[in-house]
Amino acid sequence: MVRRRKAKAAAAGQRRAPAALPSPASSSEDEAPEEVAFGVAREAAAAERKLVGEAARRHRELLKEKRRRHQELFAEQKKRRLLPEAVLQELQELQDVSTGPAEQAAADDPGEELEAGAVQLEQGQAKVQKKKGKRSKGARTKGNYVAVCLKDHSVTGLHQQLAKDFLNAQLYGPHTNRVQANEFFSLANKRASVKKAAVQFVDKSWGQDKKEKAARFKKRWLASQIKNGL
Amino acid sequence: MGEFQVHRVRFFGLVPAGVRCIAYQPRGTRLALARTDGTVEVYNFAANYFQEKVIPGHEARSVESLCWAAGARLFGAGLGGDITEYDLAGLSVGRGVDGGGGPVWSMVANGTGTQLAIGCEDGSVKIFQVVAEGIQFERNLDRRKGRVLCLSWHPSDTHIVAGSIDFFRVIDVASGQTVQRIMVNHHVEKAKRECVVWAIALLSSGTAVSADSFGRVQFWDWQQGTLAESCAVSTSAVLSLAVSEKEDSIVVGTSTGATLQLQLLPVRLGGLEKQWVRTKVFQFHSHDVRAVAHSPTALISGGLDAQLVIRPLMEKMQKKNYDAVLRKFIFPHRRLVSCARKARLLLFQFSQYLELWRLGSTEETGKDGEVLPLCRMPEHLLQLKSKGPEHIYCSSVSPCGTWLGYSTASRFQLYRVHCDGDGVSLSKVPKVPKLLPPAYQLQFSAGSDSLFVASARGSVHVFQLLEPGGCKHLHTLRPPSGCSEAVYLLAPSADGRWLAAVSGDWAIHIYNLKCFKHHCVVPRYDCAVSALAIHPTTNNLVIAYSDQQLSEFSIPEKQYTGWSRAVQSRGLHRLWLERDSPITHITFNPKNASHILLHDTFLLCVLDKSLPLPDDGAILMNQSTLKQLPETARKRQLHAFKICKKFQPLLFMDLLDKNCLVVVERPIMDFKTQLPQPVQQKKFGT
């Protein structure tokens, strides 16, 4: 019954559709609508319905997939927030059993891992409670570390750097008319009654690698000469 | 003098640090100086301008301003934000108090020396109280935006003027409020850049003097807020300013290295109206003059070319004598080079590392004045970096060349040097006895079997050096009457029996090393000792004072020698006393017992005690004339001082063996090219 209605509706829609199909520009009011066979129309409707159904189904699948992936990601993140299994196990054991000397020794290791873990991860409510619980029960008798508060170097270093930059900019900035030392000290040589060359006429840094290579070769050659001589 | 082969060493690459700030002690004769590497030095003007105290710097320390407070206490503040007191007796830096406002740009003490005002990066001016234990924060004055670069108290301590960027303001100390704010950059056309007020001063007449980065010195009536006078002093920035105590003379330093004096002179002769006039211009420095001071009789300036220049004012001088001469100090007044005579090694002390070099050698001989070719070049054996950011106080190498030691403010390290073939290796001596650092002077004994360490409170530690590499504390020698200052010079005798030590109060104590007892004290002379040494055979202690006096004290007899009395009664030659730099090293000739070799920065001298002393009429530097005279005439003109001025500027001189000298020179142009950039000087025709 519903199927017939659906088919009727589809057919009607289809009948109506071809009626709406011709474009208003090219249609002429006096032409009769096209004749379409019922079977063809039914198949066309079914195909279209199937297509739409497929598309909807695919869309639904996609959404499901996305949702599933998100769930996994959240589960993963949630798992990462918690401590490794081993540690949790040991903590559980610790909480169950009263503080004995055997546990103390074991407490140090998971204790340290706990510290490390706590520093790296964000604190969850459960962990805080566990930590608190651990702390109140398992106080260490021998601390093998000392916590000190270091002087905060970051802010003073930044201020000092800013101050030095300001000083540098004011004294050696672009408007200060500074000149190279060579040029400055060679003025005297230029203006003397007996003109001399510039102060750094020969730059000692020219050909550094060549000089080094020559020195190394000389050393090797001398060594070989001595060896041959002997 | 004899024939000497001279090893002329110029590979000591010392680059002195520039002078950043100076402070003249208000009612005293001392000058404190801080360099860009954090070193603080104190010069004693009464002791012939001798550099009597040096506190080495620190990698992270920058001193932006120094001031004397409460008499003889020295405070410094820098970009680290701390205010530190310098312990001048112990030559160290005390604990710092955090200013609380970021980097501190300037610090000034009030007239009575009881309060310090600091100007900080955040624009605040804070007042600190000087108390017996240190300083205590008192209160904050009004804070405005803009870093406070310079400060000055009014002579009556009622107001403080704070210079900033583009403006300066006057603060009433009692209420802490800013009473006047004056903009400085109004009168400059095309002012695209900001006008930085580098230095400021407040005169008792109600005038504020400002020096800014446009090269102007301006006089303001701060109560009215008007500009009274403006002097365009330079085309580049004016960086420093100092006012004399009588407030009739101002000295300013500029970026080009010029120092200018402005004086308050009457407009008409005998008239009442006075005006500030630029009177003298000096060009002593090649780089920026960042620090000036005005003493009652002299203008003092320090520049980034590492020079400290003291120019006495002629109108303040009563007599025309050597006191009125210009003085320039570049190199330190102490030894930075140690020599291992037998191994022919030189140890150079830099601020954060040491360099060990072996001297070259030659086979040739030649005539006077010839340059001989080397058959083996000098070798750079090793470079030893000091651990930690602190700078080195002292270093030494043993005469045999196998022990090396140095000390910083918190460490004392001793090493063994092994030279095998062409390789050099260093091994640290373990278990060095713990002593209170720092060590102010290190000296190895002549036989390389003990080490003497100069310490605080006049004490000297004696360590025994053990083979193959160990060190044991034997004894600590102390002066009998106690001493608050640190020992800064040591001299052991060659036979290992005596040790002479000079502490900061200029008392010379002699100790007997065989029984570790105090032997005697040399009679007190009211001047600093710049060098001393004990003769190897006669055990006479030769002392050179900073006012160029020489004396010889016989240790076994506990009195001055006859030759010394003759020198004191005759008096030394005028030219000898009128030298600029103190004698920093005394050594002897093993083959000739009457020879004493000394050197200062500009000459080296062989003193022959067997020859007559010159009187004032004789020519002191007569070596060149003597060479040309025939033998008989030469004998008549010979006198005890045989001076050679060929090697300048000298940092060290020593006798290696009977006819071999080593001189370490540092030509000034060699390091000037490594200093920061100077300001261009346009000269016509170049």
XYZ file of C-alpha atoms in Angstrom, chain B residues 13-348:
336
model
C 97.746 40.215 22.889
C 96.527 42.260 25.834
C 93.572 44.504 25.038
C 92.817 46.697 28.066
C 89.141 47.308 28.724
C 87.707 50.795 28.314
C 86.957 53.051 31.258
C 83.226 53.185 31.961
C 82.863 55.362 35.048
C 85.049 57.159 37.563
C 84.331 58.625 40.964
C 86.570 61.051 42.801
C 86.458 60.747 46.563
C 84.818 63.998 47.740
C 87.161 64.973 50.577
C 90.020 62.650 49.853
C 92.726 61.807 47.383
C 91.484 58.615 45.836
C 89.846 57.926 42.526
C 87.726 54.859 41.840
C 87.472 53.636 38.283
C 85.312 50.931 36.712
C 85.978 49.371 33.352
C 83.642 47.863 30.805
C 84.614 44.323 31.835
C 83.597 44.951 35.461
C 87.080 45.581 36.892
C 87.180 48.201 39.638
C 90.441 50.017 40.362
C 91.396 52.577 42.970
C 94.108 55.133 42.278
C 95.781 56.980 45.128
C 96.629 60.483 43.982
C 98.746 61.202 47.013
C 101.005 58.223 46.307
C 102.008 59.589 42.921
C 98.825 58.379 41.206
C 99.565 54.754 41.956
C 96.984 52.093 41.132
C 96.845 50.685 44.613
C 93.843 48.372 44.444
C 92.393 46.249 41.671
C 89.244 44.166 41.976
C 88.996 41.933 38.879
C 85.739 41.823 36.992
C 83.120 39.231 36.264
C 81.643 38.067 32.992
C 78.111 39.002 33.953
C 78.890 42.142 35.887
C 78.525 45.531 34.282
C 79.184 48.620 36.364
C 77.302 51.678 35.168
C 78.096 53.977 38.039
C 80.314 54.175 41.101
C 80.095 56.419 44.084
C 81.897 57.010 47.345
C 79.694 57.232 50.415
C 80.208 57.656 54.138
C 83.872 58.510 53.768
C 85.759 55.596 52.289
C 83.053 53.132 51.285
C 82.700 52.412 47.591
C 79.393 51.400 46.013
C 78.678 50.354 42.469
C 75.535 49.629 40.478
C 75.029 48.291 37.002
C 72.741 46.781 34.453
C 72.308 43.665 36.575
C 70.066 45.670 38.869
C 72.125 45.161 42.031
C 73.825 47.713 44.241
C 77.063 46.237 45.557
C 79.559 47.485 48.075
C 83.211 46.858 47.271
C 85.360 45.571 50.079
C 88.555 47.526 49.484
C 90.486 45.831 52.267
C 89.674 42.358 51.050
C 89.677 43.322 47.362
C 86.392 41.611 46.691
C 82.792 42.338 45.886
C 80.354 42.270 48.782
C 76.788 41.059 48.646
C 74.511 42.924 46.346
C 71.165 44.432 47.251
C 68.602 44.287 44.478
C 67.559 47.755 43.421
C 64.096 46.551 42.554
C 63.666 48.617 39.444
C 65.471 46.646 36.808
C 68.870 47.726 35.456
C 70.324 50.638 37.392
C 71.613 53.375 35.101
C 72.996 55.829 37.615
C 73.734 56.176 41.284
C 74.711 59.258 43.248
C 75.413 59.891 46.891
C 74.119 62.962 48.672
C 76.364 65.643 50.072
C 76.862 64.001 53.459
C 77.297 60.538 52.039
C 74.457 59.047 54.054
C 71.971 58.386 51.275
C 72.221 56.931 47.804
C 69.782 57.686 45.010
C 69.525 55.283 42.088
C 67.869 55.799 38.727
C 66.376 52.668 37.226
C 65.218 51.342 33.912
C 61.562 51.514 34.829
C 61.691 55.253 35.428
C 61.768 55.210 39.195
C 64.190 56.999 41.488
C 64.816 55.155 44.736
C 66.564 56.325 47.873
C 68.696 53.960 49.926
C 70.129 54.595 53.352
C 73.804 53.834 53.961
C 74.077 51.877 57.204
C 76.973 50.164 58.863
C 76.257 46.703 57.461
C 75.439 47.814 53.958
C 72.537 49.707 52.471
C 68.855 49.688 53.240
C 65.948 50.665 51.067
C 64.345 53.857 52.294
C 61.679 54.926 49.827
C 60.597 55.386 46.241
C 60.318 58.804 44.737
C 57.786 59.738 42.059
C 57.970 57.384 39.093
C 57.451 58.492 35.504
C 57.627 56.644 32.235
C 61.082 56.649 30.662
C 64.360 55.227 31.933
C 66.328 57.468 34.266
C 69.780 57.742 32.729
C 71.417 60.283 35.014
C 70.854 61.742 38.446
C 72.170 64.561 40.527
C 71.523 65.799 44.044
C 71.227 69.469 44.860
C 74.185 70.465 47.089
C 71.756 71.041 49.958
C 70.095 67.627 49.380
C 66.626 69.135 48.912
C 66.063 68.227 45.284
C 67.123 65.569 42.828
C 67.222 66.048 39.073
C 66.705 62.964 36.931
C 67.557 62.968 33.243
C 65.700 60.713 30.871
C 64.989 60.522 27.141
C 63.680 63.798 25.689
C 63.120 65.339 29.114
C 64.445 65.707 32.610
C 62.535 66.294 35.806
C 63.244 67.801 39.183
C 61.954 65.930 42.229
C 61.502 67.390 45.668
C 63.115 64.872 48.021
C 60.985 65.618 51.087
C 57.639 65.040 49.395
C 58.869 62.725 46.667
C 56.852 64.556 43.992
C 58.057 65.825 40.652
C 58.009 69.607 40.836
C 59.173 70.369 37.311
C 59.403 68.556 34.008
C 61.404 70.122 31.227
C 61.472 68.937 27.617
C 64.917 69.019 26.088
C 64.220 68.445 22.421
C 62.366 71.624 21.519
C 65.125 73.577 19.912
C 66.434 71.112 17.397
C 65.194 71.318 13.837
C 64.536 68.110 11.966
C 64.641 66.206 15.216
C 63.791 62.781 13.883
C 65.598 60.990 16.643
C 65.154 61.230 20.351
C 67.292 63.459 22.496
C 68.949 61.416 25.225
C 70.070 63.324 28.309
C 73.334 61.549 29.106
C 74.458 63.610 32.081
C 72.925 66.185 34.346
C 73.940 68.301 37.333
C 72.158 70.591 39.736
C 73.930 73.696 40.947
C 73.148 75.476 44.167
C 72.177 78.641 42.276
C 69.067 76.926 40.918
C 70.574 76.055 37.568
C 70.338 72.625 36.053
C 73.061 71.664 33.562
C 72.237 68.969 31.017
C 74.376 67.235 28.425
C 72.481 65.563 25.625
C 73.031 63.413 22.590
C 72.813 66.310 20.139
C 76.126 67.618 21.436
C 74.735 70.474 23.532
C 75.372 71.545 27.106
C 72.370 73.490 28.289
C 71.779 75.574 31.376
C 68.197 75.667 32.629
C 66.452 77.718 35.266
C 64.432 74.785 36.544
C 62.093 76.766 38.738
C 60.878 78.837 35.829
C 61.327 76.000 33.368
C 63.317 78.150 30.933
C 66.527 77.702 29.038
C 69.123 80.164 30.273
C 72.020 79.251 27.997
C 72.860 76.647 25.387
C 76.347 75.743 24.216
C 76.692 73.572 21.146
C 79.837 71.833 22.219
C 80.187 69.046 19.676
C 78.537 67.483 16.647
C 78.348 64.101 18.338
C 76.865 63.265 21.732
C 78.139 64.707 25.002
C 78.350 61.666 27.243
C 79.549 62.842 30.634
C 79.625 65.902 32.816
C 81.196 66.806 36.152
C 81.013 69.971 38.207
C 83.763 71.230 40.479
C 83.112 71.665 44.146
C 83.167 75.449 43.904
C 80.677 75.258 41.007
C 82.637 77.609 38.806
C 83.954 75.005 36.393
C 82.368 72.124 34.495
C 84.155 69.413 32.537
C 82.320 67.476 29.804
C 83.354 64.524 27.696
C 82.115 63.861 24.197
C 81.779 60.916 21.865
C 84.652 62.080 19.669
C 87.130 61.844 22.527
C 87.276 65.558 23.259
C 87.185 66.874 26.820
C 86.008 70.429 27.307
C 85.993 72.769 30.246
C 83.316 75.393 30.724
C 83.930 78.112 33.265
C 81.720 80.673 34.931
C 83.439 83.923 34.077
C 82.359 87.554 34.513
C 81.121 89.111 31.294
C 82.990 92.297 31.950
C 86.229 92.333 33.892
C 85.378 93.052 37.505
C 81.654 92.976 36.761
C 79.043 91.005 38.663
C 77.179 89.367 35.820
C 78.671 85.989 35.010
C 78.292 83.668 32.077
C 79.276 80.119 31.304
C 81.965 80.105 28.651
C 83.718 77.234 26.960
C 87.381 77.768 27.799
C 89.557 74.738 27.143
C 89.299 71.926 24.640
C 91.494 68.858 24.969
C 91.725 65.907 22.625
C 93.397 63.272 24.761
C 91.288 60.281 23.790
C 90.616 58.609 20.478
C 87.372 56.976 21.579
C 84.277 58.020 23.531
C 84.872 59.740 26.854
C 82.245 58.123 29.024
C 83.520 59.272 32.392
C 84.793 62.566 33.701
C 85.486 63.890 37.164
C 86.557 67.239 38.528
C 89.013 67.293 41.398
C 89.915 70.594 43.086
C 92.994 70.990 40.923
C 92.595 68.756 37.888
C 90.275 67.516 35.159
C 90.069 63.743 35.064
C 88.689 61.810 32.112
C 88.442 58.157 31.214
C 87.649 56.901 27.745
C 86.789 53.717 25.922
C 90.370 53.692 24.613
C 91.326 52.416 28.093
C 93.130 55.633 29.006
C 92.790 57.528 32.258
C 93.952 61.093 31.736
C 94.557 63.554 34.544
C 95.070 67.122 33.400
C 95.995 69.480 36.240
C 94.661 72.977 35.826
C 97.429 75.504 35.536
C 95.596 78.251 37.351
C 95.285 76.043 40.421
C 98.965 75.168 40.547
C 101.116 77.282 42.847
C 104.487 76.089 41.635
C 105.632 74.992 38.227
C 106.865 71.548 39.110
C 106.180 67.983 38.113
C 102.778 68.073 39.830
C 101.405 70.121 36.968
C 102.179 67.566 34.298
C 99.637 65.671 32.219
C 99.306 62.025 33.222
C 98.005 59.208 31.078
C 97.531 55.657 32.334
C 96.769 52.781 30.031
C 98.538 49.711 31.363
C 98.079 48.321 34.862
C 100.649 49.061 37.538
C 101.301 45.411 38.261
C 102.859 42.464 36.495
C 100.742 40.421 34.123
C 103.618 38.289 32.836
C 105.557 35.557 34.654
C 108.754 34.069 33.354
C 110.203 30.597 33.899
C 113.858 31.410 33.478
C 115.346 27.949 33.135
C 112.668 26.594 30.825
C 112.434 29.870 28.867
C 108.671 29.983 29.171
C 106.418 33.015 29.485
C 102.997 32.967 31.118
C 100.603 35.721 30.036
